[in-house]
Amino acid sequence: MEIHSVGIVGAGQMGNGIAHVFALAGYDVLLNDVNPQMLGAAVATIDKNMERQVSREKISAADKAAAMARIKTSATLADLGPCDLIIEAATEREEVKNAIFAGLAPHLAPQTILTSNTSSISITRLAAQTDRPERFIGIHFMNPVPVMQLVELIRGIATDRDTYDTLMEVVRRLGKTAANAEDFPAFIVNRILVPMINEAVYTLYEGVGSVKSIDEAMKLGANHPMGPLELADFIGLDTCLAIMNVLHDGLGDSKYRPCPLLSKYVEAGWLGRKTKRGFYDYRGEVPVPTR
């Protein structure tokens, strides 16, 4: 199947990044969110990020103008029905994702492929709640989407070959590289990455090091471009906690138990960069460790 139009549910950090790369690749994009203000903010972010690409000569001004013209917005799920491909990029909560797919169901064209950008939840289980499990697949983009080259493709038990081949071609057209992941909790990247972050939080919780010393140790001692606590703030502490809960529940191994300090930060609403506070306080000119 050839994909021409793409609907994206969720206009947050991931959703606007996904819309950005699809529009630049020549697809017609319909970006959806229940919050109209989020839609306006998402389009402004895409415009700013594309302008940065123009200034760095990654794309031309004409490329940007054509891509921005391909992006439309809607606050109504039904409007996405005719799209060839729909990507759910909402919050990492299974009940929210299921509600979105249920809301889309009466409006979908027969050929529409459904996907989820989930970073950890079972594709098989999400697909089973829809009317088209054979036309459902996981497509997990990395953050920030316009920069990161990897896309994890995750087949559910019922995903058919045509759906997989179609999405492989989509990833190729986006100029990205697909990694095939089996449908296990958190797939490949987050199965490895988020437990490392959780262990860094335990290191802080147990007093082994401060926020600054833990991040500097991993940047200078392991050559990581970003410290694990800084990275957690970038990802979102709520997302990190959700992934750890999926790993702990799905695999039943105590090594995946979320650190109590991670839970406490989420309970406080200190979710990282998006709330201006996490393991660092971002409200001033320079980020300051909160512990």
PDB file of C-alpha atoms in Angstrom:
ATOM      1  CA  MET A   1       0.000   0.000   0.000  1.00  0.00           C
ATOM      2  CA  GLU A   2       1.223   3.490  -0.822  1.00  0.00           C
ATOM      3  CA  ILE A   3       0.854   6.097   1.911  1.00  0.00           C
ATOM      4  CA  HIS A   4      -0.088   9.669   0.969  1.00  0.00           C
ATOM      5  CA  SER A   5      -1.861  11.099   4.032  1.00  0.00           C
ATOM      6  CA  VAL A   6      -0.879  10.723   7.683  1.00  0.00           C
ATOM      7  CA  GLY A   7      -2.941  11.498  10.775  1.00  0.00           C
ATOM      8  CA  ILE A   8      -1.101  12.076  14.056  1.00  0.00           C
ATOM      9  CA  VAL A   9      -2.943  11.950  17.387  1.00  0.00           C
ATOM     10  CA  GLY A  10      -1.187  14.026  20.038  1.00  0.00           C
ATOM     11  CA  ALA A  11       0.521  17.371  19.423  1.00  0.00           C
ATOM     12  CA  GLY A  12       3.080  17.191  22.208  1.00  0.00           C
ATOM     13  CA  GLN A  13       6.847  16.844  21.892  1.00  0.00           C
ATOM     14  CA  MET A  14       6.697  13.546  20.001  1.00  0.00           C
ATOM     15  CA  GLY A  15       3.635  14.345  17.913  1.00  0.00           C
ATOM     16  CA  ASN A  16       4.936  17.660  16.592  1.00  0.00           C
ATOM     17  CA  GLY A  17       8.307  16.065  15.822  1.00  0.00           C
ATOM     18  CA  ILE A  18       6.624  13.258  13.886  1.00  0.00           C
ATOM     19  CA  ALA A  19       4.496  15.777  11.968  1.00  0.00           C
ATOM     20  CA  HIS A  20       7.678  17.729  11.164  1.00  0.00           C
ATOM     21  CA  VAL A  21       9.496  14.816   9.523  1.00  0.00           C
ATOM     22  CA  PHE A  22       6.460  13.509   7.623  1.00  0.00           C
ATOM     23  CA  ALA A  23       5.687  16.936   6.170  1.00  0.00           C
ATOM     24  CA  LEU A  24       9.297  17.400   5.053  1.00  0.00           C
ATOM     25  CA  ALA A  25       9.172  13.953   3.421  1.00  0.00           C
ATOM     26  CA  GLY A  26       6.218  15.039   1.270  1.00  0.00           C
ATOM     27  CA  TYR A  27       3.278  13.535   3.150  1.00  0.00           C
ATOM     28  CA  ASP A  28       0.029  15.396   3.820  1.00  0.00           C
ATOM     29  CA  VAL A  29      -0.234  15.650   7.611  1.00  0.00           C
ATOM     30  CA  LEU A  30      -3.300  16.126   9.804  1.00  0.00           C
ATOM     31  CA  LEU A  31      -2.229  16.794  13.398  1.00  0.00           C
ATOM     32  CA  ASN A  32      -4.862  16.153  16.066  1.00  0.00           C
ATOM     33  CA  ASP A  33      -5.109  17.045  19.744  1.00  0.00           C
ATOM     34  CA  VAL A  34      -8.009  17.456  22.163  1.00  0.00           C
ATOM     35  CA  ASN A  35      -6.474  20.775  23.242  1.00  0.00           C
ATOM     36  CA  PRO A  36      -6.650  23.414  20.466  1.00  0.00           C
ATOM     37  CA  GLN A  37      -3.945  25.464  22.230  1.00  0.00           C
ATOM     38  CA  MET A  38      -1.580  22.495  21.928  1.00  0.00           C
ATOM     39  CA  LEU A  39      -2.161  22.472  18.180  1.00  0.00           C
ATOM     40  CA  GLY A  40      -1.211  26.125  17.835  1.00  0.00           C
ATOM     41  CA  ALA A  41       1.880  25.617  19.982  1.00  0.00           C
ATOM     42  CA  ALA A  42       2.866  22.512  17.980  1.00  0.00           C
ATOM     43  CA  VAL A  43       2.693  24.334  14.629  1.00  0.00           C
ATOM     44  CA  ALA A  44       4.749  27.196  16.079  1.00  0.00           C
ATOM     45  CA  THR A  45       7.356  24.706  17.333  1.00  0.00           C
ATOM     46  CA  ILE A  46       7.538  22.982  13.957  1.00  0.00           C
ATOM     47  CA  ASP A  47       7.952  26.346  12.228  1.00  0.00           C
ATOM     48  CA  LYS A  48      10.759  27.339  14.619  1.00  0.00           C
ATOM     49  CA  ASN A  49      12.552  24.008  14.266  1.00  0.00           C
ATOM     50  CA  MET A  50      12.331  24.080  10.474  1.00  0.00           C
ATOM     51  CA  GLU A  51      13.643  27.646  10.471  1.00  0.00           C
ATOM     52  CA  ARG A  52      16.641  26.396  12.449  1.00  0.00           C
ATOM     53  CA  GLN A  53      17.202  23.746   9.754  1.00  0.00           C
ATOM     54  CA  VAL A  54      17.059  26.466   7.083  1.00  0.00           C
ATOM     55  CA  SER A  55      19.620  28.583   8.965  1.00  0.00           C
ATOM     56  CA  ARG A  56      21.935  25.565   9.143  1.00  0.00           C
ATOM     57  CA  GLU A  57      21.367  24.830   5.446  1.00  0.00           C
ATOM     58  CA  LYS A  58      19.873  21.407   6.191  1.00  0.00           C
ATOM     59  CA  ILE A  59      16.802  22.336   4.136  1.00  0.00           C
ATOM     60  CA  SER A  60      15.921  25.238   1.844  1.00  0.00           C
ATOM     61  CA  ALA A  61      13.402  27.982   2.555  1.00  0.00           C
ATOM     62  CA  ALA A  62      11.268  26.493  -0.241  1.00  0.00           C
ATOM     63  CA  ASP A  63      11.403  23.060   1.430  1.00  0.00           C
ATOM     64  CA  LYS A  64      10.194  24.619   4.666  1.00  0.00           C
ATOM     65  CA  ALA A  65       7.356  26.549   3.003  1.00  0.00           C
ATOM     66  CA  ALA A  66       6.144  23.441   1.155  1.00  0.00           C
ATOM     67  CA  ALA A  67       6.306  21.300   4.315  1.00  0.00           C
ATOM     68  CA  MET A  68       4.443  23.823   6.478  1.00  0.00           C
ATOM     69  CA  ALA A  69       1.719  24.034   3.809  1.00  0.00           C
ATOM     70  CA  ARG A  70       1.207  20.266   4.093  1.00  0.00           C
ATOM     71  CA  ILE A  71       0.380  20.435   7.820  1.00  0.00           C
ATOM     72  CA  LYS A  72      -3.251  20.873   8.839  1.00  0.00           C
ATOM     73  CA  THR A  73      -4.731  20.600  12.340  1.00  0.00           C
ATOM     74  CA  SER A  74      -7.949  19.310  13.882  1.00  0.00           C
ATOM     75  CA  ALA A  75      -9.342  18.801  17.367  1.00  0.00           C
ATOM     76  CA  THR A  76     -11.791  16.130  16.137  1.00  0.00           C
ATOM     77  CA  LEU A  77     -10.739  12.476  15.844  1.00  0.00           C
ATOM     78  CA  ALA A  78     -13.322  11.797  13.137  1.00  0.00           C
ATOM     79  CA  ASP A  79     -11.421  14.077  10.745  1.00  0.00           C
ATOM     80  CA  LEU A  80      -8.533  11.581  10.709  1.00  0.00           C
ATOM     81  CA  GLY A  81     -10.712   8.763   9.352  1.00  0.00           C
ATOM     82  CA  PRO A  82      -9.766   9.082   5.652  1.00  0.00           C
ATOM     83  CA  CYS A  83      -5.992   9.112   6.352  1.00  0.00           C
ATOM     84  CA  ASP A  84      -3.953   6.245   4.904  1.00  0.00           C
ATOM     85  CA  LEU A  85      -1.846   6.012   8.078  1.00  0.00           C
ATOM     86  CA  ILE A  86      -2.643   7.093  11.635  1.00  0.00           C
ATOM     87  CA  ILE A  87       0.047   7.398  14.310  1.00  0.00           C
ATOM     88  CA  GLU A  88      -1.066   7.577  17.944  1.00  0.00           C
ATOM     89  CA  ALA A  89       1.451   9.698  19.870  1.00  0.00           C
ATOM     90  CA  ALA A  90      -0.464  10.392  23.071  1.00  0.00           C
ATOM     91  CA  THR A  91       0.672   9.994  26.663  1.00  0.00           C
ATOM     92  CA  GLU A  92       2.192   6.654  27.718  1.00  0.00           C
ATOM     93  CA  ARG A  93      -0.981   5.327  29.364  1.00  0.00           C
ATOM     94  CA  GLU A  94      -2.685   2.284  27.901  1.00  0.00           C
ATOM     95  CA  GLU A  95      -6.228   3.368  28.769  1.00  0.00           C
ATOM     96  CA  VAL A  96      -5.687   6.676  26.936  1.00  0.00           C
ATOM     97  CA  LYS A  97      -4.388   4.912  23.849  1.00  0.00           C
ATOM     98  CA  ASN A  98      -7.282   2.425  23.834  1.00  0.00           C
ATOM     99  CA  ALA A  99      -9.777   5.271  24.124  1.00  0.00           C
ATOM    100  CA  ILE A 100      -8.193   6.990  21.110  1.00  0.00           C
ATOM    101  CA  PHE A 101      -8.389   3.856  18.958  1.00  0.00           C
ATOM    102  CA  ALA A 102     -12.002   3.289  20.062  1.00  0.00           C
ATOM    103  CA  GLY A 103     -12.829   6.885  19.106  1.00  0.00           C
ATOM    104  CA  LEU A 104     -11.239   6.457  15.684  1.00  0.00           C
ATOM    105  CA  ALA A 105     -12.878   3.091  14.879  1.00  0.00           C
ATOM    106  CA  PRO A 106     -16.232   4.270  13.424  1.00  0.00           C
ATOM    107  CA  HIS A 107     -14.527   6.715  11.070  1.00  0.00           C
ATOM    108  CA  LEU A 108     -11.642   4.709   9.598  1.00  0.00           C
ATOM    109  CA  ALA A 109     -11.324   3.929   5.910  1.00  0.00           C
ATOM    110  CA  PRO A 110     -10.950   0.184   5.224  1.00  0.00           C
ATOM    111  CA  GLN A 111      -7.339   0.565   4.076  1.00  0.00           C
ATOM    112  CA  THR A 112      -6.150   2.716   7.005  1.00  0.00           C
ATOM    113  CA  ILE A 113      -3.142   1.409   8.912  1.00  0.00           C
ATOM    114  CA  LEU A 114      -3.096   2.114  12.651  1.00  0.00           C
ATOM    115  CA  THR A 115       0.168   2.558  14.536  1.00  0.00           C
ATOM    116  CA  SER A 116       1.266   3.531  18.020  1.00  0.00           C
ATOM    117  CA  ASN A 117       4.376   5.471  18.974  1.00  0.00           C
ATOM    118  CA  THR A 118       4.326   3.764  22.375  1.00  0.00           C
ATOM    119  CA  SER A 119       7.758   3.355  23.922  1.00  0.00           C
ATOM    120  CA  SER A 120       6.890   0.296  26.015  1.00  0.00           C
ATOM    121  CA  ILE A 121       3.287  -1.007  25.817  1.00  0.00           C
ATOM    122  CA  SER A 122       2.415  -4.314  24.100  1.00  0.00           C
ATOM    123  CA  ILE A 123       1.538  -3.820  20.439  1.00  0.00           C
ATOM    124  CA  THR A 124      -0.359  -7.116  20.392  1.00  0.00           C
ATOM    125  CA  ARG A 125      -2.552  -5.974  23.284  1.00  0.00           C
ATOM    126  CA  LEU A 126      -3.226  -2.534  21.775  1.00  0.00           C
ATOM    127  CA  ALA A 127      -4.012  -4.086  18.378  1.00  0.00           C
ATOM    128  CA  ALA A 128      -6.440  -6.581  19.904  1.00  0.00           C
ATOM    129  CA  GLN A 129      -8.660  -3.692  21.037  1.00  0.00           C
ATOM    130  CA  THR A 130      -9.115  -2.486  17.432  1.00  0.00           C
ATOM    131  CA  ASP A 131     -11.048  -3.818  14.437  1.00  0.00           C
ATOM    132  CA  ARG A 132      -7.844  -4.338  12.412  1.00  0.00           C
ATOM    133  CA  PRO A 133      -5.069  -6.084  14.362  1.00  0.00           C
ATOM    134  CA  GLU A 134      -3.533  -7.264  11.086  1.00  0.00           C
ATOM    135  CA  ARG A 135      -3.180  -3.603  10.023  1.00  0.00           C
ATOM    136  CA  PHE A 136      -1.684  -2.430  13.308  1.00  0.00           C
ATOM    137  CA  ILE A 137       2.029  -1.998  14.081  1.00  0.00           C
ATOM    138  CA  GLY A 138       4.268  -0.172  16.534  1.00  0.00           C
ATOM    139  CA  ILE A 139       6.390   2.668  15.136  1.00  0.00           C
ATOM    140  CA  HIS A 140       8.554   4.090  17.908  1.00  0.00           C
ATOM    141  CA  PHE A 141      10.375   7.302  17.035  1.00  0.00           C
ATOM    142  CA  MET A 142      13.263   8.590  19.138  1.00  0.00           C
ATOM    143  CA  ASN A 143      13.268  12.079  20.668  1.00  0.00           C
ATOM    144  CA  PRO A 144      13.930  14.628  19.191  1.00  0.00           C
ATOM    145  CA  VAL A 145      12.324  13.135  16.092  1.00  0.00           C
ATOM    146  CA  PRO A 146      13.837  15.483  13.454  1.00  0.00           C
ATOM    147  CA  VAL A 147      17.359  14.704  14.738  1.00  0.00           C
ATOM    148  CA  MET A 148      17.339  11.033  15.742  1.00  0.00           C
ATOM    149  CA  GLN A 149      17.814   8.517  12.934  1.00  0.00           C
ATOM    150  CA  LEU A 150      16.359   5.377  14.506  1.00  0.00           C
ATOM    151  CA  VAL A 151      12.776   4.116  14.326  1.00  0.00           C
ATOM    152  CA  GLU A 152      11.805   0.888  16.090  1.00  0.00           C
ATOM    153  CA  LEU A 153       9.229  -1.164  14.163  1.00  0.00           C
ATOM    154  CA  ILE A 154       7.338  -3.622  16.366  1.00  0.00           C
ATOM    155  CA  ARG A 155       4.985  -6.229  14.917  1.00  0.00           C
ATOM    156  CA  GLY A 156       2.148  -7.574  17.018  1.00  0.00           C
ATOM    157  CA  ILE A 157       1.300 -11.255  16.740  1.00  0.00           C
ATOM    158  CA  ALA A 158      -1.402 -10.462  14.145  1.00  0.00           C
ATOM    159  CA  THR A 159       0.440  -7.795  12.095  1.00  0.00           C
ATOM    160  CA  ASP A 160       0.459  -8.890   8.443  1.00  0.00           C
ATOM    161  CA  ARG A 161       3.376  -8.712   6.040  1.00  0.00           C
ATOM    162  CA  ASP A 162       1.860  -5.978   3.847  1.00  0.00           C
ATOM    163  CA  THR A 163       1.542  -3.670   6.856  1.00  0.00           C
ATOM    164  CA  TYR A 164       5.138  -4.296   7.863  1.00  0.00           C
ATOM    165  CA  ASP A 165       6.451  -3.768   4.313  1.00  0.00           C
ATOM    166  CA  THR A 166       4.456  -0.543   3.972  1.00  0.00           C
ATOM    167  CA  LEU A 167       5.908   0.894   7.172  1.00  0.00           C
ATOM    168  CA  MET A 168       9.425  -0.145   6.194  1.00  0.00           C
ATOM    169  CA  GLU A 169       8.991   1.922   3.022  1.00  0.00           C
ATOM    170  CA  VAL A 170       7.619   4.853   5.056  1.00  0.00           C
ATOM    171  CA  VAL A 171      10.668   4.810   7.340  1.00  0.00           C
ATOM    172  CA  ARG A 172      12.962   4.681   4.306  1.00  0.00           C
ATOM    173  CA  ARG A 173      11.179   7.661   2.725  1.00  0.00           C
ATOM    174  CA  LEU A 174      11.610   9.618   5.966  1.00  0.00           C
ATOM    175  CA  GLY A 175      15.355   9.097   5.603  1.00  0.00           C
ATOM    176  CA  LYS A 176      15.558   7.106   8.831  1.00  0.00           C
ATOM    177  CA  THR A 177      16.730   3.607   9.761  1.00  0.00           C
ATOM    178  CA  ALA A 178      14.353   0.916  11.034  1.00  0.00           C
ATOM    179  CA  ALA A 179      15.303  -1.512  13.789  1.00  0.00           C
ATOM    180  CA  ASN A 180      13.034  -4.535  14.088  1.00  0.00           C
ATOM    181  CA  ALA A 181      12.032  -5.203  17.684  1.00  0.00           C
ATOM    182  CA  GLU A 182      10.019  -8.084  19.061  1.00  0.00           C
ATOM    183  CA  ASP A 183       6.883  -7.286  21.035  1.00  0.00           C
ATOM    184  CA  PHE A 184       8.375  -7.479  24.528  1.00  0.00           C
ATOM    185  CA  PRO A 185       7.989  -4.768  27.192  1.00  0.00           C
ATOM    186  CA  ALA A 186       9.883  -1.557  26.244  1.00  0.00           C
ATOM    187  CA  PHE A 187      11.268  -3.158  23.042  1.00  0.00           C
ATOM    188  CA  ILE A 188      15.028  -2.568  22.484  1.00  0.00           C
ATOM    189  CA  VAL A 189      16.082   1.001  23.249  1.00  0.00           C
ATOM    190  CA  ASN A 190      14.042   1.617  26.379  1.00  0.00           C
ATOM    191  CA  ARG A 191      14.572  -1.927  27.684  1.00  0.00           C
ATOM    192  CA  ILE A 192      18.253  -0.973  27.953  1.00  0.00           C
ATOM    193  CA  LEU A 193      18.138   2.806  28.453  1.00  0.00           C
ATOM    194  CA  VAL A 194      15.424   3.401  31.060  1.00  0.00           C
ATOM    195  CA  PRO A 195      16.668   0.814  33.611  1.00  0.00           C
ATOM    196  CA  MET A 196      20.046   2.600  33.389  1.00  0.00           C
ATOM    197  CA  ILE A 197      18.287   5.871  34.196  1.00  0.00           C
ATOM    198  CA  ASN A 198      16.398   4.175  37.027  1.00  0.00           C
ATOM    199  CA  GLU A 199      19.706   2.899  38.434  1.00  0.00           C
ATOM    200  CA  ALA A 200      21.102   6.440  38.286  1.00  0.00           C
ATOM    201  CA  VAL A 201      18.081   7.596  40.322  1.00  0.00           C
ATOM    202  CA  TYR A 202      18.785   4.815  42.845  1.00  0.00           C
ATOM    203  CA  THR A 203      22.388   6.040  43.003  1.00  0.00           C
ATOM    204  CA  LEU A 204      21.066   9.482  43.903  1.00  0.00           C
ATOM    205  CA  TYR A 205      18.443   8.063  46.301  1.00  0.00           C
ATOM    206  CA  GLU A 206      21.051   6.031  48.193  1.00  0.00           C
ATOM    207  CA  GLY A 207      23.428   8.979  48.482  1.00  0.00           C
ATOM    208  CA  VAL A 208      26.182   7.499  46.345  1.00  0.00           C
ATOM    209  CA  GLY A 209      26.459  10.775  44.452  1.00  0.00           C
ATOM    210  CA  SER A 210      24.730  14.103  43.844  1.00  0.00           C
ATOM    211  CA  VAL A 211      22.847  14.983  40.668  1.00  0.00           C
ATOM    212  CA  LYS A 212      25.870  16.863  39.357  1.00  0.00           C
ATOM    213  CA  SER A 213      28.422  14.170  40.232  1.00  0.00           C
ATOM    214  CA  ILE A 214      26.307  11.338  38.759  1.00  0.00           C
ATOM    215  CA  ASP A 215      25.809  13.161  35.466  1.00  0.00           C
ATOM    216  CA  GLU A 216      29.433  14.297  35.230  1.00  0.00           C
ATOM    217  CA  ALA A 217      30.654  10.778  36.052  1.00  0.00           C
ATOM    218  CA  MET A 218      28.691   9.252  33.175  1.00  0.00           C
ATOM    219  CA  LYS A 219      29.545  12.017  30.706  1.00  0.00           C
ATOM    220  CA  LEU A 220      33.267  12.023  31.458  1.00  0.00           C
ATOM    221  CA  GLY A 221      33.704   8.412  32.583  1.00  0.00           C
ATOM    222  CA  ALA A 222      31.479   6.642  30.027  1.00  0.00           C
ATOM    223  CA  ASN A 223      31.554   9.281  27.269  1.00  0.00           C
ATOM    224  CA  HIS A 224      27.771   9.746  27.330  1.00  0.00           C
ATOM    225  CA  PRO A 225      26.698  12.982  25.589  1.00  0.00           C
ATOM    226  CA  MET A 226      24.150  13.651  28.335  1.00  0.00           C
ATOM    227  CA  GLY A 227      24.085  12.522  31.970  1.00  0.00           C
ATOM    228  CA  PRO A 228      21.355   9.988  32.888  1.00  0.00           C
ATOM    229  CA  LEU A 229      19.483  12.392  35.191  1.00  0.00           C
ATOM    230  CA  GLU A 230      19.657  15.184  32.630  1.00  0.00           C
ATOM    231  CA  LEU A 231      18.384  12.687  30.059  1.00  0.00           C
ATOM    232  CA  ALA A 232      15.538  11.652  32.369  1.00  0.00           C
ATOM    233  CA  ASP A 233      14.455  15.299  32.574  1.00  0.00           C
ATOM    234  CA  PHE A 234      14.606  15.520  28.781  1.00  0.00           C
ATOM    235  CA  ILE A 235      12.489  12.378  28.293  1.00  0.00           C
ATOM    236  CA  GLY A 236      10.044  13.256  31.094  1.00  0.00           C
ATOM    237  CA  LEU A 237      10.099  11.617  34.520  1.00  0.00           C
ATOM    238  CA  ASP A 238       6.472  10.504  34.112  1.00  0.00           C
ATOM    239  CA  THR A 239       7.425   8.673  30.917  1.00  0.00           C
ATOM    240  CA  CYS A 240      10.438   7.049  32.612  1.00  0.00           C
ATOM    241  CA  LEU A 241       8.232   5.890  35.492  1.00  0.00           C
ATOM    242  CA  ALA A 242       5.569   4.547  33.122  1.00  0.00           C
ATOM    243  CA  ILE A 243       8.186   2.520  31.218  1.00  0.00           C
ATOM    244  CA  MET A 244       9.657   1.111  34.437  1.00  0.00           C
ATOM    245  CA  ASN A 245       6.166   0.088  35.570  1.00  0.00           C
ATOM    246  CA  VAL A 246       5.550  -1.663  32.235  1.00  0.00           C
ATOM    247  CA  LEU A 247       8.880  -3.516  32.578  1.00  0.00           C
ATOM    248  CA  HIS A 248       8.223  -4.453  36.211  1.00  0.00           C
ATOM    249  CA  ASP A 249       4.657  -5.625  35.554  1.00  0.00           C
ATOM    250  CA  GLY A 250       5.389  -7.287  32.226  1.00  0.00           C
ATOM    251  CA  LEU A 251       8.566  -9.160  33.163  1.00  0.00           C
ATOM    252  CA  GLY A 252       7.959  -9.683  36.883  1.00  0.00           C
ATOM    253  CA  ASP A 253      11.607  -9.143  37.785  1.00  0.00           C
ATOM    254  CA  SER A 254      12.497  -7.080  40.863  1.00  0.00           C
ATOM    255  CA  LYS A 255      15.446  -5.515  39.027  1.00  0.00           C
ATOM    256  CA  TYR A 256      12.897  -3.363  37.185  1.00  0.00           C
ATOM    257  CA  ARG A 257      11.328  -1.926  40.366  1.00  0.00           C
ATOM    258  CA  PRO A 258      11.006   1.860  39.896  1.00  0.00           C
ATOM    259  CA  CYS A 259      13.105   3.864  42.328  1.00  0.00           C
ATOM    260  CA  PRO A 260      10.903   5.435  45.069  1.00  0.00           C
ATOM    261  CA  LEU A 261      12.598   8.787  44.411  1.00  0.00           C
ATOM    262  CA  LEU A 262      11.493   8.680  40.778  1.00  0.00           C
ATOM    263  CA  SER A 263       7.919   8.063  41.941  1.00  0.00           C
ATOM    264  CA  LYS A 264       8.172  10.931  44.438  1.00  0.00           C
ATOM    265  CA  TYR A 265       9.301  13.417  41.794  1.00  0.00           C
ATOM    266  CA  VAL A 266       6.383  12.400  39.571  1.00  0.00           C
ATOM    267  CA  GLU A 267       3.963  12.720  42.480  1.00  0.00           C
ATOM    268  CA  ALA A 268       5.289  16.246  43.070  1.00  0.00           C
ATOM    269  CA  GLY A 269       4.668  17.123  39.417  1.00  0.00           C
ATOM    270  CA  TRP A 270       8.399  17.608  38.852  1.00  0.00           C
ATOM    271  CA  LEU A 271       8.486  15.906  35.470  1.00  0.00           C
ATOM    272  CA  GLY A 272      11.620  17.474  33.994  1.00  0.00           C
ATOM    273  CA  ARG A 273      12.044  20.098  31.312  1.00  0.00           C
ATOM    274  CA  LYS A 274       8.362  20.228  30.376  1.00  0.00           C
ATOM    275  CA  THR A 275       7.389  21.389  33.889  1.00  0.00           C
ATOM    276  CA  LYS A 276      10.604  23.401  34.454  1.00  0.00           C
ATOM    277  CA  ARG A 277      11.604  21.146  37.351  1.00  0.00           C
ATOM    278  CA  GLY A 278      12.919  17.624  37.671  1.00  0.00           C
ATOM    279  CA  PHE A 279      16.383  16.557  38.741  1.00  0.00           C
ATOM    280  CA  TYR A 280      17.294  20.075  37.625  1.00  0.00           C
ATOM    281  CA  ASP A 281      15.452  23.363  38.117  1.00  0.00           C
ATOM    282  CA  TYR A 282      15.099  25.066  34.724  1.00  0.00           C
ATOM    283  CA  ARG A 283      13.390  28.261  35.859  1.00  0.00           C
ATOM    284  CA  GLY A 284      16.538  30.367  35.866  1.00  0.00           C
ATOM    285  CA  GLU A 285      19.184  31.223  33.309  1.00  0.00           C
ATOM    286  CA  VAL A 286      21.143  28.036  34.014  1.00  0.00           C
ATOM    287  CA  PRO A 287      19.729  24.627  35.132  1.00  0.00           C
ATOM    288  CA  VAL A 288      20.432  24.003  38.822  1.00  0.00           C
ATOM    289  CA  PRO A 289      20.400  20.519  40.450  1.00  0.00           C
ATOM    290  CA  THR A 290      17.473  20.026  42.810  1.00  0.00           C
ATOM    291  CA  ARG A 291      19.411  17.604  45.044  1.00  0.00           C
TER     292      ARG A 291
END
